[in-house]
Amino acid sequence: MSAAADSTAAFDPRSAAAHLLRRARFGALGTLAADGAPYTSLVNVATAIDGTPVTLISTLALHTQNIARDPRVSLLLTQIGAGDPSAHPRISLAGRAVASDDEALKRRFLARHPMSAGYAGFKDFAFYRIEITGAHLVAGFGRIVDLAPQDLLDDLTGADHLVANEAGAVSHMNEDHADALALYATKLLGLPEGDWRASGIDRRGLDLVCGDLTGRLDFPAPIGAPGELRHVLKELAAEARRR
């Protein structure tokens, strides 16, 4: 879904929600205090390869202490632009926060938030997955939809090759195909010129970052089998050059 996407196209809530989830850099995390009162804080976010939100938080923070008592959380994600903030799409996720030492989660998070590398190794910090149990999308007038976890998360069945090779593919794109990444961002997504880098690849698209900016390049169809990623990236680069 590009920035210049046809506004008359049929609204697909699953695609809109997944796109918003993949692009978000930060969100409002809601937890439950000891007395049951709601508490909201700002956290950086990224996603696992299946779309599960990931955050990095400290045990010294009140929200982490709340999670230790009750792992139920909410997470509000949005992409704020010009004009009325309430006019922009947002999604509220419900779920459970679960600590994880998965190296793939750490890599994908730090690719989205490189400044976090300075404290990610501190003993009081840990990565948490937000295991989604439900979602509420507000994408505009008449576009308010409740979604289930399977509407947002990718089924990785048959994608073992992609999961195993994603880190190498991201490194390869950044080291050898920076020109293609720039074309994806500027020609296909209508984003500003800059030092665009890949931060993650999944079955349905490529995540891009440039400083504080993010981009999401959706693939024409889900990939998984060996060779499909290279083919689709090559075809998208050719399309970008034609433009």
PDB file of C-alpha atoms in Angstrom:
ATOM      1  CA  MET A   1       0.000   0.000   0.000  1.00  0.00           C
ATOM      2  CA  SER A   2       1.757   3.158  -1.154  1.00  0.00           C
ATOM      3  CA  ALA A   3       1.309   6.716   0.039  1.00  0.00           C
ATOM      4  CA  ALA A   4      -0.290   7.419  -3.300  1.00  0.00           C
ATOM      5  CA  ALA A   5      -2.704   4.490  -3.105  1.00  0.00           C
ATOM      6  CA  ASP A   6      -6.006   5.003  -4.903  1.00  0.00           C
ATOM      7  CA  SER A   7      -8.451   6.381  -2.334  1.00  0.00           C
ATOM      8  CA  THR A   8     -11.320   4.865  -4.297  1.00  0.00           C
ATOM      9  CA  ALA A   9      -9.998   1.320  -3.899  1.00  0.00           C
ATOM     10  CA  ALA A  10     -12.134  -1.103  -1.899  1.00  0.00           C
ATOM     11  CA  PHE A  11     -11.399  -0.866   1.819  1.00  0.00           C
ATOM     12  CA  ASP A  12      -9.674  -3.966   3.169  1.00  0.00           C
ATOM     13  CA  PRO A  13      -9.606  -3.744   6.991  1.00  0.00           C
ATOM     14  CA  ARG A  14      -7.186  -6.640   7.394  1.00  0.00           C
ATOM     15  CA  SER A  15      -4.668  -5.093   5.005  1.00  0.00           C
ATOM     16  CA  ALA A  16      -5.093  -1.632   6.533  1.00  0.00           C
ATOM     17  CA  ALA A  17      -4.608  -2.952  10.057  1.00  0.00           C
ATOM     18  CA  ALA A  18      -1.601  -5.116   9.209  1.00  0.00           C
ATOM     19  CA  HIS A  19      -0.014  -2.238   7.292  1.00  0.00           C
ATOM     20  CA  LEU A  20      -0.427   0.110  10.264  1.00  0.00           C
ATOM     21  CA  LEU A  21       0.943  -2.518  12.634  1.00  0.00           C
ATOM     22  CA  ARG A  22       4.050  -3.060  10.506  1.00  0.00           C
ATOM     23  CA  ARG A  23       4.845   0.659  10.075  1.00  0.00           C
ATOM     24  CA  ALA A  24       4.432   1.817  13.666  1.00  0.00           C
ATOM     25  CA  ARG A  25       7.550   2.947  15.549  1.00  0.00           C
ATOM     26  CA  PHE A  26       5.896   3.744  18.858  1.00  0.00           C
ATOM     27  CA  GLY A  27       2.650   3.209  20.689  1.00  0.00           C
ATOM     28  CA  ALA A  28       0.701   3.878  23.878  1.00  0.00           C
ATOM     29  CA  LEU A  29       0.973   0.853  26.164  1.00  0.00           C
ATOM     30  CA  GLY A  30      -1.855   0.333  28.633  1.00  0.00           C
ATOM     31  CA  THR A  31      -1.262  -1.793  31.731  1.00  0.00           C
ATOM     32  CA  LEU A  32      -3.121  -2.392  35.002  1.00  0.00           C
ATOM     33  CA  ALA A  33      -1.796  -0.912  38.241  1.00  0.00           C
ATOM     34  CA  ALA A  34      -1.869  -2.767  41.557  1.00  0.00           C
ATOM     35  CA  ASP A  35      -5.260  -1.270  42.422  1.00  0.00           C
ATOM     36  CA  GLY A  36      -6.660  -2.203  39.003  1.00  0.00           C
ATOM     37  CA  ALA A  37      -6.518   1.343  37.643  1.00  0.00           C
ATOM     38  CA  PRO A  38      -5.377   1.766  34.031  1.00  0.00           C
ATOM     39  CA  TYR A  39      -1.902   3.170  33.377  1.00  0.00           C
ATOM     40  CA  THR A  40      -0.656   4.289  29.959  1.00  0.00           C
ATOM     41  CA  SER A  41       2.916   4.900  28.820  1.00  0.00           C
ATOM     42  CA  LEU A  42       4.811   5.502  25.588  1.00  0.00           C
ATOM     43  CA  VAL A  43       6.944   2.651  24.213  1.00  0.00           C
ATOM     44  CA  ASN A  44       8.923   1.952  21.058  1.00  0.00           C
ATOM     45  CA  VAL A  45       7.619  -0.959  18.998  1.00  0.00           C
ATOM     46  CA  ALA A  46       8.629  -3.209  16.135  1.00  0.00           C
ATOM     47  CA  THR A  47       7.209  -6.504  14.875  1.00  0.00           C
ATOM     48  CA  ALA A  48       8.264 -10.132  14.757  1.00  0.00           C
ATOM     49  CA  ILE A  49       8.291 -11.754  11.342  1.00  0.00           C
ATOM     50  CA  ASP A  50       4.686 -12.918  11.842  1.00  0.00           C
ATOM     51  CA  GLY A  51       3.536  -9.414  12.821  1.00  0.00           C
ATOM     52  CA  THR A  52       3.500  -9.833  16.596  1.00  0.00           C
ATOM     53  CA  PRO A  53       4.338  -6.471  18.239  1.00  0.00           C
ATOM     54  CA  VAL A  54       7.619  -6.332  20.164  1.00  0.00           C
ATOM     55  CA  THR A  55       8.831  -3.771  22.694  1.00  0.00           C
ATOM     56  CA  LEU A  56      11.887  -3.263  24.906  1.00  0.00           C
ATOM     57  CA  ILE A  57      11.155  -2.184  28.486  1.00  0.00           C
ATOM     58  CA  SER A  58      12.907  -1.957  31.843  1.00  0.00           C
ATOM     59  CA  THR A  59      11.945  -3.704  35.070  1.00  0.00           C
ATOM     60  CA  LEU A  60      12.395  -0.331  36.745  1.00  0.00           C
ATOM     61  CA  ALA A  61       9.474   1.089  34.763  1.00  0.00           C
ATOM     62  CA  LEU A  62       6.007   1.115  36.275  1.00  0.00           C
ATOM     63  CA  HIS A  63       4.458  -0.527  33.213  1.00  0.00           C
ATOM     64  CA  THR A  64       6.835  -3.494  33.519  1.00  0.00           C
ATOM     65  CA  GLN A  65       6.020  -3.868  37.193  1.00  0.00           C
ATOM     66  CA  ASN A  66       2.336  -3.835  36.272  1.00  0.00           C
ATOM     67  CA  ILE A  67       2.924  -6.540  33.658  1.00  0.00           C
ATOM     68  CA  ALA A  68       4.703  -8.713  36.249  1.00  0.00           C
ATOM     69  CA  ARG A  69       1.458  -8.734  38.265  1.00  0.00           C
ATOM     70  CA  ASP A  70      -0.959  -8.918  35.339  1.00  0.00           C
ATOM     71  CA  PRO A  71       0.303  -9.468  31.773  1.00  0.00           C
ATOM     72  CA  ARG A  72      -2.889  -8.161  30.165  1.00  0.00           C
ATOM     73  CA  VAL A  73      -2.129  -5.054  28.105  1.00  0.00           C
ATOM     74  CA  SER A  74      -3.471  -2.826  25.384  1.00  0.00           C
ATOM     75  CA  LEU A  75      -1.394  -1.134  22.688  1.00  0.00           C
ATOM     76  CA  LEU A  76      -2.554   1.836  20.617  1.00  0.00           C
ATOM     77  CA  LEU A  77      -0.725   2.343  17.318  1.00  0.00           C
ATOM     78  CA  THR A  78      -1.150   5.159  14.814  1.00  0.00           C
ATOM     79  CA  GLN A  79       0.554   7.104  12.041  1.00  0.00           C
ATOM     80  CA  ILE A  80       0.008  10.776  12.841  1.00  0.00           C
ATOM     81  CA  GLY A  81       0.245  13.257   9.964  1.00  0.00           C
ATOM     82  CA  ALA A  82      -0.895  16.785   9.239  1.00  0.00           C
ATOM     83  CA  GLY A  83      -4.256  18.046  10.418  1.00  0.00           C
ATOM     84  CA  ASP A  84      -6.577  16.595  13.031  1.00  0.00           C
ATOM     85  CA  PRO A  85      -4.820  13.637  14.748  1.00  0.00           C
ATOM     86  CA  SER A  86      -8.183  11.906  15.222  1.00  0.00           C
ATOM     87  CA  ALA A  87      -8.648  11.851  11.440  1.00  0.00           C
ATOM     88  CA  HIS A  88      -5.732   9.460  10.985  1.00  0.00           C
ATOM     89  CA  PRO A  89      -6.022   5.641  11.160  1.00  0.00           C
ATOM     90  CA  ARG A  90      -5.262   3.916  14.449  1.00  0.00           C
ATOM     91  CA  ILE A  91      -5.553   0.454  15.884  1.00  0.00           C
ATOM     92  CA  SER A  92      -6.020  -0.671  19.491  1.00  0.00           C
ATOM     93  CA  LEU A  93      -4.612  -4.100  20.271  1.00  0.00           C
ATOM     94  CA  ALA A  94      -5.509  -6.252  23.257  1.00  0.00           C
ATOM     95  CA  GLY A  95      -3.171  -8.987  24.400  1.00  0.00           C
ATOM     96  CA  ARG A  96      -0.680 -10.351  26.881  1.00  0.00           C
ATOM     97  CA  ALA A  97       2.909  -9.157  27.315  1.00  0.00           C
ATOM     98  CA  VAL A  98       5.372 -12.046  27.450  1.00  0.00           C
ATOM     99  CA  ALA A  99       9.134 -11.673  27.977  1.00  0.00           C
ATOM    100  CA  SER A 100      11.275 -13.217  25.231  1.00  0.00           C
ATOM    101  CA  ASP A 101      14.983 -13.829  24.639  1.00  0.00           C
ATOM    102  CA  ASP A 102      14.479 -14.660  20.948  1.00  0.00           C
ATOM    103  CA  GLU A 103      17.468 -13.243  19.037  1.00  0.00           C
ATOM    104  CA  ALA A 104      15.340 -12.667  15.934  1.00  0.00           C
ATOM    105  CA  LEU A 105      13.042 -10.359  17.896  1.00  0.00           C
ATOM    106  CA  LYS A 106      16.025  -8.445  19.238  1.00  0.00           C
ATOM    107  CA  ARG A 107      17.530  -8.065  15.758  1.00  0.00           C
ATOM    108  CA  ARG A 108      14.318  -6.838  14.170  1.00  0.00           C
ATOM    109  CA  PHE A 109      13.627  -4.395  17.013  1.00  0.00           C
ATOM    110  CA  LEU A 110      17.125  -2.898  16.935  1.00  0.00           C
ATOM    111  CA  ALA A 111      16.975  -2.584  13.142  1.00  0.00           C
ATOM    112  CA  ARG A 112      13.909  -0.382  13.648  1.00  0.00           C
ATOM    113  CA  HIS A 113      15.368   1.386  16.713  1.00  0.00           C
ATOM    114  CA  PRO A 114      19.192   1.386  16.430  1.00  0.00           C
ATOM    115  CA  MET A 115      19.576   3.941  19.252  1.00  0.00           C
ATOM    116  CA  SER A 116      18.165   1.323  21.640  1.00  0.00           C
ATOM    117  CA  ALA A 117      21.261  -0.836  21.169  1.00  0.00           C
ATOM    118  CA  GLY A 118      23.018   1.274  23.797  1.00  0.00           C
ATOM    119  CA  TYR A 119      20.838  -0.099  26.595  1.00  0.00           C
ATOM    120  CA  ALA A 120      19.280  -3.262  25.161  1.00  0.00           C
ATOM    121  CA  GLY A 121      21.922  -5.345  26.920  1.00  0.00           C
ATOM    122  CA  PHE A 122      21.358  -3.846  30.364  1.00  0.00           C
ATOM    123  CA  LYS A 123      20.239  -6.409  32.946  1.00  0.00           C
ATOM    124  CA  ASP A 124      17.061  -4.540  33.789  1.00  0.00           C
ATOM    125  CA  PHE A 125      15.873  -4.418  30.175  1.00  0.00           C
ATOM    126  CA  ALA A 126      14.032  -7.188  28.353  1.00  0.00           C
ATOM    127  CA  PHE A 127      12.156  -7.694  25.118  1.00  0.00           C
ATOM    128  CA  TYR A 128       8.454  -8.455  25.313  1.00  0.00           C
ATOM    129  CA  ARG A 129       6.085  -9.902  22.760  1.00  0.00           C
ATOM    130  CA  ILE A 130       2.522  -8.609  22.788  1.00  0.00           C
ATOM    131  CA  GLU A 131       0.525 -11.758  22.064  1.00  0.00           C
ATOM    132  CA  ILE A 132      -2.578 -10.331  20.395  1.00  0.00           C
ATOM    133  CA  THR A 133      -6.003 -11.527  21.517  1.00  0.00           C
ATOM    134  CA  GLY A 134      -8.069  -8.956  19.628  1.00  0.00           C
ATOM    135  CA  ALA A 135      -7.957  -5.611  17.824  1.00  0.00           C
ATOM    136  CA  HIS A 136     -10.136  -2.592  17.089  1.00  0.00           C
ATOM    137  CA  LEU A 137      -9.360  -0.626  13.916  1.00  0.00           C
ATOM    138  CA  VAL A 138     -10.546   2.950  13.320  1.00  0.00           C
ATOM    139  CA  ALA A 139      -9.581   3.810   9.746  1.00  0.00           C
ATOM    140  CA  GLY A 140     -12.015   6.631   8.993  1.00  0.00           C
ATOM    141  CA  PHE A 141     -15.716   7.405   8.828  1.00  0.00           C
ATOM    142  CA  GLY A 142     -17.639   4.148   8.501  1.00  0.00           C
ATOM    143  CA  ARG A 143     -14.382   2.182   8.700  1.00  0.00           C
ATOM    144  CA  ILE A 144     -14.451   0.865  12.268  1.00  0.00           C
ATOM    145  CA  VAL A 145     -13.819  -2.863  12.510  1.00  0.00           C
ATOM    146  CA  ASP A 146     -13.081  -5.441  15.211  1.00  0.00           C
ATOM    147  CA  LEU A 147     -10.412  -7.928  14.147  1.00  0.00           C
ATOM    148  CA  ALA A 148      -9.181 -11.306  15.379  1.00  0.00           C
ATOM    149  CA  PRO A 149      -5.489 -12.215  15.827  1.00  0.00           C
ATOM    150  CA  GLN A 150      -5.481 -14.243  12.602  1.00  0.00           C
ATOM    151  CA  ASP A 151      -6.559 -11.129  10.707  1.00  0.00           C
ATOM    152  CA  LEU A 152      -3.300  -9.423  11.663  1.00  0.00           C
ATOM    153  CA  LEU A 153      -0.722 -12.167  12.039  1.00  0.00           C
ATOM    154  CA  ASP A 154       0.900 -14.155   9.248  1.00  0.00           C
ATOM    155  CA  ASP A 155       0.656 -17.920   9.101  1.00  0.00           C
ATOM    156  CA  LEU A 156       4.280 -19.003   8.635  1.00  0.00           C
ATOM    157  CA  THR A 157       3.391 -22.517   7.501  1.00  0.00           C
ATOM    158  CA  GLY A 158       5.583 -23.314   4.500  1.00  0.00           C
ATOM    159  CA  ALA A 159       7.783 -20.251   5.080  1.00  0.00           C
ATOM    160  CA  ASP A 160      10.625 -22.004   6.920  1.00  0.00           C
ATOM    161  CA  HIS A 161      13.140 -20.952   4.259  1.00  0.00           C
ATOM    162  CA  LEU A 162      12.189 -17.297   4.593  1.00  0.00           C
ATOM    163  CA  VAL A 163      12.283 -17.386   8.401  1.00  0.00           C
ATOM    164  CA  ALA A 164      15.727 -19.003   8.385  1.00  0.00           C
ATOM    165  CA  ASN A 165      17.176 -16.609   5.804  1.00  0.00           C
ATOM    166  CA  GLU A 166      15.450 -13.319   6.620  1.00  0.00           C
ATOM    167  CA  ALA A 167      18.414 -11.834   8.511  1.00  0.00           C
ATOM    168  CA  GLY A 168      20.766 -12.610   5.640  1.00  0.00           C
ATOM    169  CA  ALA A 169      18.333 -11.197   3.091  1.00  0.00           C
ATOM    170  CA  VAL A 170      18.002  -7.936   5.037  1.00  0.00           C
ATOM    171  CA  SER A 171      21.799  -7.607   5.292  1.00  0.00           C
ATOM    172  CA  HIS A 172      22.188  -8.367   1.586  1.00  0.00           C
ATOM    173  CA  MET A 173      19.678  -5.674   0.603  1.00  0.00           C
ATOM    174  CA  ASN A 174      21.353  -3.088   2.831  1.00  0.00           C
ATOM    175  CA  GLU A 175      24.890  -3.903   1.754  1.00  0.00           C
ATOM    176  CA  ASP A 176      24.403  -4.558  -1.956  1.00  0.00           C
ATOM    177  CA  HIS A 177      21.108  -3.005  -3.042  1.00  0.00           C
ATOM    178  CA  ALA A 178      20.816   0.368  -1.343  1.00  0.00           C
ATOM    179  CA  ASP A 179      19.857   1.830  -4.718  1.00  0.00           C
ATOM    180  CA  ALA A 180      16.855  -0.488  -4.971  1.00  0.00           C
ATOM    181  CA  LEU A 181      15.750   0.351  -1.418  1.00  0.00           C
ATOM    182  CA  ALA A 182      15.864   4.062  -2.274  1.00  0.00           C
ATOM    183  CA  LEU A 183      13.771   3.416  -5.387  1.00  0.00           C
ATOM    184  CA  TYR A 184      11.201   1.411  -3.425  1.00  0.00           C
ATOM    185  CA  ALA A 185      10.829   4.275  -0.942  1.00  0.00           C
ATOM    186  CA  THR A 186      10.738   7.212  -3.345  1.00  0.00           C
ATOM    187  CA  LYS A 187       9.181   5.788  -6.512  1.00  0.00           C
ATOM    188  CA  LEU A 188       6.772   3.174  -5.171  1.00  0.00           C
ATOM    189  CA  LEU A 189       5.856   4.652  -1.787  1.00  0.00           C
ATOM    190  CA  GLY A 190       6.208   8.359  -2.497  1.00  0.00           C
ATOM    191  CA  LEU A 191       8.495   8.895   0.505  1.00  0.00           C
ATOM    192  CA  PRO A 192      11.286  11.528   0.741  1.00  0.00           C
ATOM    193  CA  GLU A 193      14.790  10.806  -0.476  1.00  0.00           C
ATOM    194  CA  GLY A 194      17.209   9.634   2.174  1.00  0.00           C
ATOM    195  CA  ASP A 195      19.358   6.789   3.453  1.00  0.00           C
ATOM    196  CA  TRP A 196      16.640   4.139   3.312  1.00  0.00           C
ATOM    197  CA  ARG A 197      17.462   0.761   4.789  1.00  0.00           C
ATOM    198  CA  ALA A 198      15.625  -2.521   5.160  1.00  0.00           C
ATOM    199  CA  SER A 199      14.707  -3.364   8.756  1.00  0.00           C
ATOM    200  CA  GLY A 200      12.745  -6.551   8.153  1.00  0.00           C
ATOM    201  CA  ILE A 201      11.220  -8.862   5.585  1.00  0.00           C
ATOM    202  CA  ASP A 202       8.177 -11.076   6.006  1.00  0.00           C
ATOM    203  CA  ARG A 203       5.817 -13.053   3.812  1.00  0.00           C
ATOM    204  CA  ARG A 204       3.813 -10.019   2.788  1.00  0.00           C
ATOM    205  CA  GLY A 205       6.283  -7.181   2.504  1.00  0.00           C
ATOM    206  CA  LEU A 206       9.465  -5.270   3.200  1.00  0.00           C
ATOM    207  CA  ASP A 207       9.910  -2.822   6.090  1.00  0.00           C
ATOM    208  CA  LEU A 208      12.007   0.288   5.460  1.00  0.00           C
ATOM    209  CA  VAL A 209      13.513   2.875   7.813  1.00  0.00           C
ATOM    210  CA  CYS A 210      15.248   6.210   7.313  1.00  0.00           C
ATOM    211  CA  GLY A 211      15.928   8.029  10.557  1.00  0.00           C
ATOM    212  CA  ASP A 212      12.526   8.689  12.119  1.00  0.00           C
ATOM    213  CA  LEU A 213      10.639   7.695   8.964  1.00  0.00           C
ATOM    214  CA  THR A 214       9.270   4.255   8.175  1.00  0.00           C
ATOM    215  CA  GLY A 215       7.893   2.691   5.017  1.00  0.00           C
ATOM    216  CA  ARG A 216       6.088  -0.511   4.189  1.00  0.00           C
ATOM    217  CA  LEU A 217       6.331  -2.069   0.729  1.00  0.00           C
ATOM    218  CA  ASP A 218       3.647  -4.702   0.285  1.00  0.00           C
ATOM    219  CA  PHE A 219       4.364  -7.625  -2.017  1.00  0.00           C
ATOM    220  CA  PRO A 220       1.850  -8.461  -4.762  1.00  0.00           C
ATOM    221  CA  ALA A 221       1.254 -11.838  -3.082  1.00  0.00           C
ATOM    222  CA  PRO A 222       2.594 -13.673   0.010  1.00  0.00           C
ATOM    223  CA  ILE A 223       5.962 -15.364  -0.443  1.00  0.00           C
ATOM    224  CA  GLY A 224       7.596 -18.286   1.299  1.00  0.00           C
ATOM    225  CA  ALA A 225       9.237 -20.762  -1.057  1.00  0.00           C
ATOM    226  CA  PRO A 226      12.952 -20.457  -1.938  1.00  0.00           C
ATOM    227  CA  GLY A 227      13.548 -18.014  -4.775  1.00  0.00           C
ATOM    228  CA  GLU A 228      10.276 -16.114  -4.385  1.00  0.00           C
ATOM    229  CA  LEU A 229      11.782 -13.264  -2.365  1.00  0.00           C
ATOM    230  CA  ARG A 230      14.525 -12.548  -4.894  1.00  0.00           C
ATOM    231  CA  HIS A 231      12.026 -12.660  -7.748  1.00  0.00           C
ATOM    232  CA  VAL A 232       9.537 -10.253  -6.182  1.00  0.00           C
ATOM    233  CA  LEU A 233      12.222  -7.771  -5.103  1.00  0.00           C
ATOM    234  CA  LYS A 234      13.693  -7.800  -8.595  1.00  0.00           C
ATOM    235  CA  GLU A 235      10.279  -7.208 -10.171  1.00  0.00           C
ATOM    236  CA  LEU A 236       9.503  -4.345  -7.775  1.00  0.00           C
ATOM    237  CA  ALA A 237      12.860  -2.729  -8.506  1.00  0.00           C
ATOM    238  CA  ALA A 238      12.130  -2.926 -12.227  1.00  0.00           C
ATOM    239  CA  GLU A 239       8.722  -1.325 -11.666  1.00  0.00           C
ATOM    240  CA  ALA A 240      10.311   1.460  -9.635  1.00  0.00           C
ATOM    241  CA  ARG A 241      12.834   2.170 -12.380  1.00  0.00           C
ATOM    242  CA  ARG A 242      10.066   2.378 -14.971  1.00  0.00           C
ATOM    243  CA  ARG A 243       8.450   5.127 -12.912  1.00  0.00           C
TER     244      ARG A 243
END
